[in-house]
Amino acid sequence: MDDIFTQCREGNAVAVRLWLDNTENDLNQGDDHGFSPLHWACREGRSSVVDMLIMRGARINVMNRGDDTPLHLAASHGHQDIVGKLIQCKADTNAANEHGNTPMHYACFWGQDKVAEDLVTNGAQVSICNKYGETPLDKGKPHLRELLREKAEKLGQNMVKIPFKDTFWKGTTRTRPRNGTLNKHAGVDFKQLHLVAKLNENQSGELWQGRWQGNEIVVKVLKVRDWTTRKSRDFNEEYPKLRIFSHPNVLPMVGACQSPPAPHPIIITHWMPYGSLYNVLHEGTNFVVDQTQAVKFALDIACGMGFLHTLDPMIPRHFLNSKSVMIDEDMTARISMADVKFSFQCPGRMYSPAWVAPEALQKKPEDINRRSADMWSFAILLWELVTREVPICGPVQHGNRHEGFLGGFEAHYPPRHLTTHLQAHEDLHE
Ligand code: ATP
Ligand code: MN
């Protein structure tokens, strides 16, 4: 079978859909030239493939080796409908590639009049210089130049040349496609892991930072009492389901192995420079979460959870909370599959109950309405994003003590901070 890049280039919608349905496939991976599947579909005008890729979470402002975005390619080749779709999805109309050329430069150079007009209507500058001091207008034929100049002036554009600036991108998220080789290594040879520094040790195991196959990774060595063949078999059955590469807001478990000599199950995930959302919100890492960023995090999480809810069966023992949401280098929030619990990890124990819906604390896992319970957890996350406070479980105040699943843990809902916050809110309106 042809690879995904060829399928997208040729517009084989059925094959692309099949490929996308396999969660082990990463649609944001790049080929040898850093072209993502979206680059190819946009270049060749494959509208239905473009729709599918965008719906499944393809990154819009992704760059190939030459810093071209999909919009550069769609504009060069005059695919007006695709240019429209990309703009609707907030593609940056003034993105500069390695030459400083924007999609507008190419639309003008290749005489794509219709596309050039649409770009101007959507904020593309006609006087922005590339690295050689040329504007899009310089690149166009006289009639197009006239038309665009008129249009831009009507829209209030300043016609003075804008000098080339390396930093012009500030504010939009540019991303590179990922290295696609990673998800071909489900089974991992423990000897190839280079563990560099221990980051943490807790009840569930040790966390190490390291390198593997040229990638920055994090390794969790799970602490499990009585490692039986049964548990080993469960591990081998459960971890492949966590290798979800197909959504940008899900952080896959990259691989796993069982380490010699004493067998410990080991899981591998990508190193996330900012740590978890919890770290970012409550432990004062070095970037400020303003309101726009908070909304972006919330949207990212909603997209990731929306995707997880389409899986049938759903991933068991996944609990949404800010400790299990990781922040990628481009500030994307991603739901960590490495924080999903295995069946043998202290069944009946709940680590972060403050985010868990009351019904999920009371019922057996198989009786829980997962989608509703996740909505509760999401609401706590929203509250956390707005207030910057840590949701906590205080002592039980109304005598509802849950045995069994919680193992006698006492919790009360909503978290104390949430109740006081809501009360404060009510006081305000009285
Ligand atoms: P649990 O054992 O239930 O997963 P935890 O998530 O608090 O609990 P660890 O998984 O050991 O404990 O994580 C400890 C810290 O390491 C987290 O607070 C987070 O900041 C950091 N960390 C975890 N995973 C990553 C990662 N993939 N990249 C970077 N930092 C991470
Ligand atoms: Mn963790």
Short mmCIF file of C-alpha atoms and ligand atoms in Angstrom, two decimals:
data_model
loop_
_atom_site.label_atom_id
_atom_site.label_comp_id
_atom_site.label_asym_id
_atom_site.label_seq_id
_atom_site.Cartn_x
_atom_site.Cartn_y
_atom_site.Cartn_z
CA MET A 1 0.00 0.00 0.00
CA ASP A 2 1.14 3.53 -0.73
CA ASP A 3 2.07 5.71 2.17
CA ILE A 4 -0.26 8.36 3.57
CA PHE A 5 1.54 11.17 1.78
CA THR A 6 0.90 9.57 -1.60
CA GLN A 7 -2.72 8.83 -0.66
CA CYS A 8 -3.28 12.47 0.24
CA ARG A 9 -1.48 13.70 -2.85
CA GLU A 10 -3.62 11.48 -5.05
CA GLY A 11 -6.81 12.25 -3.15
CA ASN A 12 -7.71 8.67 -2.25
CA ALA A 13 -10.35 9.63 0.28
CA VAL A 14 -11.34 6.08 1.22
CA ALA A 15 -7.78 5.00 1.88
CA VAL A 16 -7.12 8.16 3.88
CA ARG A 17 -10.22 7.57 6.01
CA LEU A 18 -9.12 4.00 6.78
CA TRP A 19 -5.67 5.23 7.70
CA LEU A 20 -7.11 7.93 9.97
CA ASP A 21 -9.31 5.40 11.74
CA ASN A 22 -6.20 3.65 13.02
CA THR A 23 -5.33 5.48 16.21
CA GLU A 24 -1.70 4.43 15.90
CA ASN A 25 -1.29 6.69 12.89
CA ASP A 26 -0.13 10.25 13.46
CA LEU A 27 -1.72 12.61 10.94
CA ASN A 28 0.66 15.38 11.95
CA GLN A 29 3.75 13.52 10.88
CA GLY A 30 5.97 14.76 8.08
CA ASP A 31 7.70 13.08 5.14
CA ASP A 32 11.38 13.47 4.23
CA HIS A 33 10.82 17.08 3.20
CA GLY A 34 8.70 17.91 6.20
CA PHE A 35 5.46 17.88 4.21
CA SER A 36 2.52 16.83 6.35
CA PRO A 37 -0.46 14.99 4.83
CA LEU A 38 -2.29 18.34 4.88
CA HIS A 39 0.49 19.96 2.82
CA TRP A 40 0.07 17.35 0.11
CA ALA A 41 -3.72 17.46 0.01
CA CYS A 42 -3.66 21.27 -0.16
CA ARG A 43 -1.00 21.32 -2.85
CA GLU A 44 -2.94 18.95 -5.08
CA GLY A 45 -6.37 20.45 -4.42
CA ARG A 46 -7.86 17.38 -2.75
CA SER A 47 -10.77 19.08 -1.01
CA SER A 48 -12.43 16.09 0.58
CA VAL A 49 -9.13 14.86 1.98
CA VAL A 50 -8.43 18.36 3.30
CA ASP A 51 -11.83 18.33 5.05
CA MET A 52 -11.10 14.99 6.66
CA LEU A 53 -7.63 15.93 7.82
CA ILE A 54 -8.83 19.19 9.35
CA MET A 55 -11.73 17.46 11.06
CA ARG A 56 -9.38 14.91 12.59
CA GLY A 57 -7.12 17.58 14.02
CA ALA A 58 -4.47 18.37 11.40
CA ARG A 59 -2.48 21.42 12.39
CA ILE A 60 -3.22 24.34 10.10
CA ASN A 61 -0.04 26.42 10.40
CA VAL A 62 2.34 23.49 10.08
CA MET A 63 5.59 24.14 8.17
CA ASN A 64 7.65 21.97 5.86
CA ARG A 65 11.45 22.15 5.63
CA GLY A 66 11.18 25.35 3.59
CA ASP A 67 8.78 26.89 6.12
CA ASP A 68 5.85 26.66 3.70
CA THR A 69 2.46 26.26 5.31
CA PRO A 70 -0.40 24.42 3.59
CA LEU A 71 -1.79 27.86 2.70
CA HIS A 72 1.38 28.67 0.71
CA LEU A 73 0.86 25.53 -1.37
CA ALA A 74 -2.89 25.93 -1.89
CA ALA A 75 -2.36 29.59 -2.89
CA SER A 76 0.48 28.82 -5.32
CA HIS A 77 -1.60 26.21 -7.05
CA GLY A 78 -4.75 28.29 -7.15
CA HIS A 79 -7.04 26.03 -5.13
CA GLN A 80 -9.49 28.70 -4.12
CA ASP A 81 -11.89 26.46 -2.18
CA ILE A 82 -9.07 25.07 -0.06
CA VAL A 83 -7.63 28.52 0.56
CA GLY A 84 -11.08 29.43 1.88
CA LYS A 85 -11.21 26.43 4.20
CA LEU A 86 -7.75 27.12 5.57
CA ILE A 87 -8.58 30.77 6.22
CA GLN A 88 -11.74 29.69 8.01
CA CYS A 89 -9.58 27.53 10.26
CA LYS A 90 -7.44 30.53 11.16
CA ALA A 91 -4.52 29.90 8.83
CA ASP A 92 -2.04 32.77 9.03
CA THR A 93 -2.46 34.72 5.78
CA ASN A 94 0.86 36.52 6.31
CA ALA A 95 2.99 33.47 7.11
CA ALA A 96 6.51 33.87 5.74
CA ASN A 97 8.54 30.94 4.45
CA GLU A 98 12.32 30.61 4.38
CA HIS A 99 12.52 33.28 1.67
CA GLY A 100 10.19 35.57 3.54
CA ASN A 101 7.50 34.89 0.95
CA THR A 102 3.88 34.83 2.09
CA PRO A 103 1.06 32.91 0.38
CA MET A 104 0.24 36.26 -1.27
CA HIS A 105 3.66 36.41 -2.94
CA TYR A 106 2.96 33.09 -4.62
CA ALA A 107 -0.64 33.84 -5.55
CA CYS A 108 0.64 36.97 -7.33
CA PHE A 109 3.64 35.31 -8.94
CA TRP A 110 1.59 32.44 -10.33
CA GLY A 111 -1.26 34.69 -11.42
CA GLN A 112 -3.87 33.16 -9.10
CA ASP A 113 -6.05 36.26 -9.22
CA LYS A 114 -9.08 34.86 -7.39
CA VAL A 115 -6.96 33.43 -4.59
CA ALA A 116 -5.02 36.68 -4.26
CA GLU A 117 -8.27 38.62 -3.90
CA ASP A 118 -9.55 36.25 -1.20
CA LEU A 119 -6.26 36.54 0.66
CA VAL A 120 -6.40 40.33 0.67
CA THR A 121 -9.99 40.25 1.89
CA ASN A 122 -8.77 38.13 4.78
CA GLY A 123 -5.94 40.30 5.96
CA ALA A 124 -3.03 39.39 3.68
CA GLN A 125 -0.74 42.39 3.25
CA VAL A 126 0.08 43.41 -0.31
CA SER A 127 3.14 45.47 0.69
CA ILE A 128 4.94 43.00 2.93
CA CYS A 129 8.56 42.42 1.86
CA ASN A 130 10.31 39.10 1.53
CA LYS A 131 14.00 38.68 2.35
CA TYR A 132 14.93 40.26 -0.99
CA GLY A 133 12.81 43.35 -0.44
CA GLU A 134 10.07 42.30 -2.86
CA THR A 135 6.36 42.71 -2.10
CA PRO A 136 3.56 40.53 -3.48
CA LEU A 137 2.59 43.44 -5.75
CA ASP A 138 6.11 43.39 -7.25
CA LYS A 139 5.47 39.76 -8.19
CA GLY A 140 2.16 40.23 -9.99
CA LYS A 141 1.29 41.20 -13.56
CA PRO A 142 0.13 44.81 -14.04
CA HIS A 143 -3.61 44.10 -14.13
CA LEU A 144 -3.50 42.06 -10.92
CA ARG A 145 -1.29 44.63 -9.27
CA GLU A 146 -3.86 47.34 -10.04
CA LEU A 147 -6.76 45.26 -8.81
CA LEU A 148 -5.06 44.30 -5.55
CA ARG A 149 -3.78 47.77 -4.83
CA GLU A 150 -7.30 49.16 -5.18
CA LYS A 151 -8.79 46.43 -3.02
CA ALA A 152 -6.15 46.77 -0.31
CA GLU A 153 -6.54 50.53 -0.18
CA LYS A 154 -10.31 50.18 0.15
CA LEU A 155 -9.71 47.83 3.08
CA GLY A 156 -7.54 50.44 4.71
CA GLN A 157 -4.14 48.85 4.16
CA ASN A 158 -1.18 51.16 4.40
CA MET A 159 0.61 50.91 1.04
CA VAL A 160 4.04 51.71 2.45
CA LYS A 161 6.43 48.76 2.14
CA ILE A 162 6.64 46.65 5.28
CA PRO A 163 10.27 45.59 5.75
CA PHE A 164 11.02 41.88 6.19
CA LYS A 165 11.14 40.80 9.81
CA ASP A 166 12.18 37.41 11.09
CA THR A 167 9.87 37.77 14.02
CA PHE A 168 6.79 38.58 12.02
CA TRP A 169 5.10 35.43 13.21
CA LYS A 170 4.70 36.40 16.82
CA GLY A 171 1.33 35.40 18.13
CA THR A 172 0.51 32.49 15.87
CA THR A 173 1.55 28.97 16.64
CA ARG A 174 3.85 27.55 14.07
CA THR A 175 4.57 23.88 14.29
CA ARG A 176 6.76 21.35 12.57
CA PRO A 177 5.36 17.99 11.65
CA ARG A 178 6.43 15.20 13.92
CA ASN A 179 8.96 12.56 13.20
CA GLY A 180 6.85 9.69 11.95
CA THR A 181 9.32 6.93 12.78
CA LEU A 182 8.46 7.00 16.49
CA ASN A 183 5.16 5.23 16.22
CA LYS A 184 6.68 2.27 14.42
CA HIS A 185 8.37 1.09 17.61
CA ALA A 186 5.68 -0.34 19.86
CA GLY A 187 8.00 -2.80 21.53
CA VAL A 188 11.07 -1.17 23.00
CA ASP A 189 14.46 -2.62 23.79
CA PHE A 190 15.26 -1.53 27.30
CA LYS A 191 18.96 -1.38 26.45
CA GLN A 192 18.32 1.40 23.94
CA LEU A 193 16.85 3.71 26.56
CA HIS A 194 19.22 6.32 27.90
CA LEU A 195 17.97 7.42 31.28
CA VAL A 196 19.46 10.78 32.19
CA ALA A 197 17.86 12.10 35.35
CA LYS A 198 15.27 10.98 37.85
CA LEU A 199 12.42 13.49 37.96
CA ASN A 200 10.13 12.01 40.54
CA GLU A 201 9.30 9.05 42.71
CA ASN A 202 5.89 8.36 44.16
CA GLN A 203 3.47 5.56 45.04
CA SER A 204 3.05 4.55 41.42
CA GLY A 205 6.73 4.42 40.49
CA GLU A 206 9.75 6.36 39.30
CA LEU A 207 9.80 8.96 36.57
CA TRP A 208 12.98 9.45 34.51
CA GLN A 209 13.93 11.86 31.80
CA GLY A 210 15.92 10.36 28.96
CA ARG A 211 16.54 9.84 25.26
CA TRP A 212 15.45 7.16 22.86
CA GLN A 213 15.84 6.97 19.08
CA GLY A 214 17.02 10.58 19.10
CA ASN A 215 13.96 11.79 20.95
CA GLU A 216 13.53 13.46 24.30
CA ILE A 217 11.41 11.11 26.32
CA VAL A 218 10.10 10.45 29.78
CA VAL A 219 10.14 6.95 31.20
CA LYS A 220 7.89 5.78 33.97
CA VAL A 221 9.07 2.68 35.80
CA LEU A 222 5.94 1.36 37.45
CA LYS A 223 6.04 0.01 40.94
CA VAL A 224 3.88 -3.10 41.10
CA ARG A 225 3.72 -5.58 43.91
CA ASP A 226 3.92 -9.26 42.89
CA TRP A 227 4.61 -8.99 39.19
CA THR A 228 2.82 -12.13 38.01
CA THR A 229 2.54 -13.56 34.51
CA ARG A 230 -1.11 -12.58 34.65
CA LYS A 231 -0.23 -8.94 35.29
CA SER A 232 2.45 -9.10 32.62
CA ARG A 233 -0.14 -10.35 30.15
CA ASP A 234 -2.61 -7.62 31.15
CA PHE A 235 0.12 -5.04 30.64
CA ASN A 236 0.88 -6.27 27.14
CA GLU A 237 -2.81 -6.17 26.31
CA GLU A 238 -3.53 -2.75 27.79
CA TYR A 239 -0.63 -0.56 26.72
CA PRO A 240 -1.06 -0.81 22.91
CA LYS A 241 -4.49 0.83 23.27
CA LEU A 242 -2.75 3.87 24.74
CA ARG A 243 -0.61 4.39 21.65
CA ILE A 244 -2.91 7.07 20.27
CA PHE A 245 -0.99 9.13 17.74
CA SER A 246 -3.95 10.30 15.73
CA HIS A 247 -5.03 13.41 17.60
CA PRO A 248 -2.98 16.53 18.38
CA ASN A 249 -4.63 16.94 21.78
CA VAL A 250 -3.84 13.44 22.91
CA LEU A 251 -0.33 12.60 24.10
CA PRO A 252 0.37 9.00 23.18
CA MET A 253 2.17 6.46 25.21
CA VAL A 254 4.97 5.92 22.72
CA GLY A 255 6.06 2.48 23.78
CA ALA A 256 6.54 0.09 26.62
CA CYS A 257 8.69 -2.75 27.81
CA GLN A 258 9.43 -4.85 30.84
CA SER A 259 12.81 -4.11 32.28
CA PRO A 260 15.34 -6.73 33.31
CA PRO A 261 16.57 -8.04 35.67
CA ALA A 262 13.72 -7.47 38.10
CA PRO A 263 10.72 -7.13 35.85
CA HIS A 264 9.16 -3.72 36.13
CA PRO A 265 6.73 -2.55 33.52
CA ILE A 266 8.03 0.59 31.82
CA ILE A 267 6.15 3.12 29.76
CA ILE A 268 7.57 5.79 27.50
CA THR A 269 6.09 9.12 26.54
CA HIS A 270 7.32 12.37 24.99
CA TRP A 271 9.13 14.89 27.15
CA MET A 272 6.88 17.92 27.62
CA PRO A 273 8.99 20.99 28.43
CA TYR A 274 6.30 22.80 30.44
CA GLY A 275 5.14 19.73 32.36
CA SER A 276 1.48 19.37 33.21
CA LEU A 277 -1.32 21.92 33.18
CA TYR A 278 -1.24 21.61 36.97
CA ASN A 279 2.44 22.64 36.96
CA VAL A 280 1.71 25.57 34.68
CA LEU A 281 -1.31 26.84 36.60
CA HIS A 282 -0.27 26.29 40.15
CA GLU A 283 3.47 25.90 40.32
CA GLY A 284 4.45 29.09 38.56
CA THR A 285 6.46 27.92 35.60
CA ASN A 286 7.91 30.60 33.39
CA PHE A 287 4.99 31.53 31.24
CA VAL A 288 1.91 33.52 31.99
CA VAL A 289 -1.47 32.02 31.21
CA ASP A 290 -3.60 34.93 30.10
CA GLN A 291 -7.27 34.59 29.33
CA THR A 292 -6.71 33.81 25.65
CA GLN A 293 -4.32 31.01 26.56
CA ALA A 294 -6.70 29.68 29.20
CA VAL A 295 -9.50 29.49 26.62
CA LYS A 296 -7.10 27.79 24.19
CA PHE A 297 -6.22 25.18 26.83
CA ALA A 298 -9.90 24.57 27.51
CA LEU A 299 -10.59 24.13 23.79
CA ASP A 300 -7.62 21.80 23.37
CA ILE A 301 -8.82 19.64 26.25
CA ALA A 302 -12.38 19.62 24.92
CA CYS A 303 -11.11 18.52 21.47
CA GLY A 304 -8.96 15.78 22.97
CA MET A 305 -11.76 14.49 25.19
CA GLY A 306 -14.21 14.71 22.30
CA PHE A 307 -11.91 12.47 20.34
CA LEU A 308 -11.45 10.00 23.21
CA HIS A 309 -15.22 9.81 23.51
CA THR A 310 -15.47 8.61 19.92
CA LEU A 311 -13.39 5.53 20.72
CA ASP A 312 -15.32 2.32 21.10
CA PRO A 313 -14.63 0.88 23.58
CA MET A 314 -13.43 3.91 25.49
CA ILE A 315 -10.12 3.84 27.30
CA PRO A 316 -10.79 2.47 30.76
CA ARG A 317 -9.32 4.08 33.92
CA HIS A 318 -8.68 7.43 32.34
CA PHE A 319 -9.31 10.29 34.74
CA LEU A 320 -9.32 13.82 33.44
CA ASN A 321 -7.53 16.29 35.71
CA SER A 322 -4.90 18.99 35.34
CA LYS A 323 -2.08 16.62 36.33
CA SER A 324 -2.85 14.33 33.42
CA VAL A 325 -2.96 17.13 30.84
CA MET A 326 0.48 17.96 29.47
CA ILE A 327 1.57 21.21 27.82
CA ASP A 328 3.57 20.83 24.63
CA GLU A 329 6.30 23.20 23.46
CA ASP A 330 3.81 25.04 21.24
CA MET A 331 1.47 25.51 24.25
CA THR A 332 -0.93 22.87 23.03
CA ALA A 333 -2.68 21.00 25.83
CA ARG A 334 -2.59 17.23 25.36
CA ILE A 335 -4.34 14.53 27.33
CA SER A 336 -1.70 12.15 28.56
CA MET A 337 -2.18 8.46 27.90
CA ALA A 338 0.78 7.76 30.16
CA ASP A 339 -1.41 8.79 33.09
CA VAL A 340 -4.08 6.22 32.33
CA LYS A 341 -3.96 3.58 35.04
CA PHE A 342 -3.42 -0.10 34.35
CA SER A 343 -5.78 -2.69 35.77
CA PHE A 344 -3.11 -3.90 38.19
CA GLN A 345 -2.22 -0.45 39.56
CA CYS A 346 -3.88 -0.31 42.99
CA PRO A 347 -7.41 -1.07 41.85
CA GLY A 348 -9.88 0.71 44.08
CA ARG A 349 -7.59 3.63 44.72
CA MET A 350 -8.34 7.12 43.51
CA TYR A 351 -5.39 9.47 43.19
CA SER A 352 -6.94 12.84 42.37
CA PRO A 353 -10.52 12.66 43.63
CA ALA A 354 -11.07 16.43 43.53
CA TRP A 355 -11.74 16.25 39.79
CA VAL A 356 -13.86 13.11 39.85
CA ALA A 357 -17.63 13.32 39.56
CA PRO A 358 -19.45 12.28 42.74
CA GLU A 359 -21.28 9.54 40.88
CA ALA A 360 -17.98 8.19 39.60
CA LEU A 361 -16.72 8.00 43.18
CA GLN A 362 -19.77 6.11 44.31
CA LYS A 363 -20.32 3.67 41.48
CA LYS A 364 -18.30 0.76 40.20
CA PRO A 365 -16.22 1.77 37.17
CA GLU A 366 -18.34 -0.27 34.78
CA ASP A 367 -21.55 1.43 35.93
CA ILE A 368 -20.34 4.96 35.40
CA ASN A 369 -21.62 7.14 32.58
CA ARG A 370 -18.15 8.07 31.45
CA ARG A 371 -19.13 10.93 29.17
CA SER A 372 -21.10 12.67 31.91
CA ALA A 373 -18.44 11.99 34.52
CA ASP A 374 -15.82 13.50 32.21
CA MET A 375 -18.02 16.58 31.81
CA TRP A 376 -17.85 17.06 35.56
CA SER A 377 -14.07 16.78 35.54
CA PHE A 378 -13.93 19.23 32.65
CA ALA A 379 -16.04 21.70 34.62
CA ILE A 380 -13.60 21.46 37.53
CA LEU A 381 -10.77 22.13 35.07
CA LEU A 382 -12.58 25.21 33.75
CA TRP A 383 -13.02 26.43 37.29
CA GLU A 384 -9.33 25.82 37.88
CA LEU A 385 -8.39 27.76 34.72
CA VAL A 386 -10.51 30.70 35.78
CA THR A 387 -9.64 30.88 39.49
CA ARG A 388 -6.08 29.49 39.38
CA GLU A 389 -6.89 27.64 42.55
CA VAL A 390 -6.21 24.02 43.33
CA PRO A 391 -9.40 22.01 43.72
CA ILE A 392 -9.20 20.07 46.94
CA CYS A 393 -11.22 17.51 48.78
CA GLY A 394 -11.93 18.53 52.32
CA PRO A 395 -13.32 16.40 55.11
CA VAL A 396 -16.79 15.01 54.58
CA GLN A 397 -19.35 17.40 55.92
CA HIS A 398 -22.59 15.67 55.15
CA GLY A 399 -21.79 12.19 56.28
CA ASN A 400 -21.69 10.53 52.87
CA ARG A 401 -18.87 8.13 53.33
CA HIS A 402 -17.97 5.91 50.41
CA GLU A 403 -16.46 2.54 51.04
CA GLY A 404 -15.28 0.17 48.35
CA PHE A 405 -14.09 1.92 45.25
CA LEU A 406 -12.59 4.79 47.19
CA GLY A 407 -11.22 2.50 49.88
CA GLY A 408 -12.64 4.70 52.62
CA PHE A 409 -11.32 7.93 51.14
CA GLU A 410 -13.44 10.82 52.19
CA ALA A 411 -14.41 13.49 49.76
CA HIS A 412 -17.01 16.13 49.48
CA TYR A 413 -18.34 17.82 46.40
CA PRO A 414 -18.07 20.22 44.89
CA PRO A 415 -14.52 20.86 46.12
CA ARG A 416 -14.50 23.31 49.00
CA HIS A 417 -13.00 26.06 46.87
CA LEU A 418 -15.73 25.59 44.32
CA THR A 419 -18.48 25.93 46.93
CA THR A 420 -17.01 29.08 48.41
CA HIS A 421 -16.49 30.47 44.94
CA LEU A 422 -20.08 29.76 44.00
CA GLN A 423 -21.27 31.26 47.26
CA ALA A 424 -19.24 34.38 46.67
CA HIS A 425 -20.83 34.55 43.26
CA GLU A 426 -24.31 34.26 44.73
CA ASP A 427 -23.58 36.85 47.41
CA LEU A 428 -22.62 39.21 44.65
CA HIS A 429 -26.04 38.89 43.05
CA GLU A 430 -28.09 39.20 46.18
P1 ATP B 1 0.96 9.50 38.88
O1 ATP B 1 2.02 8.61 39.42
O2 ATP B 1 -0.40 9.12 39.30
O3 ATP B 1 1.08 9.64 37.39
P2 ATP B 1 1.98 12.20 38.95
O4 ATP B 1 1.52 12.44 37.57
O5 ATP B 1 1.80 13.32 39.92
O6 ATP B 1 1.23 10.93 39.56
P3 ATP B 1 4.52 11.54 37.77
O7 ATP B 1 3.79 10.89 36.65
O8 ATP B 1 5.71 10.83 38.34
O9 ATP B 1 3.51 11.79 39.00
O10 ATP B 1 4.94 13.00 37.35
C1 ATP B 1 5.68 13.84 38.22
C2 ATP B 1 5.95 15.16 37.57
O11 ATP B 1 6.75 14.98 36.43
C3 ATP B 1 4.69 15.86 37.09
O12 ATP B 1 4.28 16.82 38.02
C4 ATP B 1 5.10 16.54 35.82
O13 ATP B 1 5.49 17.86 36.10
C5 ATP B 1 6.33 15.82 35.38
N1 ATP B 1 6.03 15.05 34.18
C6 ATP B 1 5.24 13.98 34.06
N2 ATP B 1 5.20 13.54 32.78
C7 ATP B 1 5.97 14.38 32.07
C8 ATP B 1 6.33 14.49 30.68
N3 ATP B 1 5.86 13.64 29.76
N4 ATP B 1 7.14 15.49 30.31
C9 ATP B 1 7.60 16.37 31.22
N5 ATP B 1 7.32 16.33 32.51
C10 ATP B 1 6.50 15.35 32.96
MN MN B 2 1.81 11.14 35.90
#
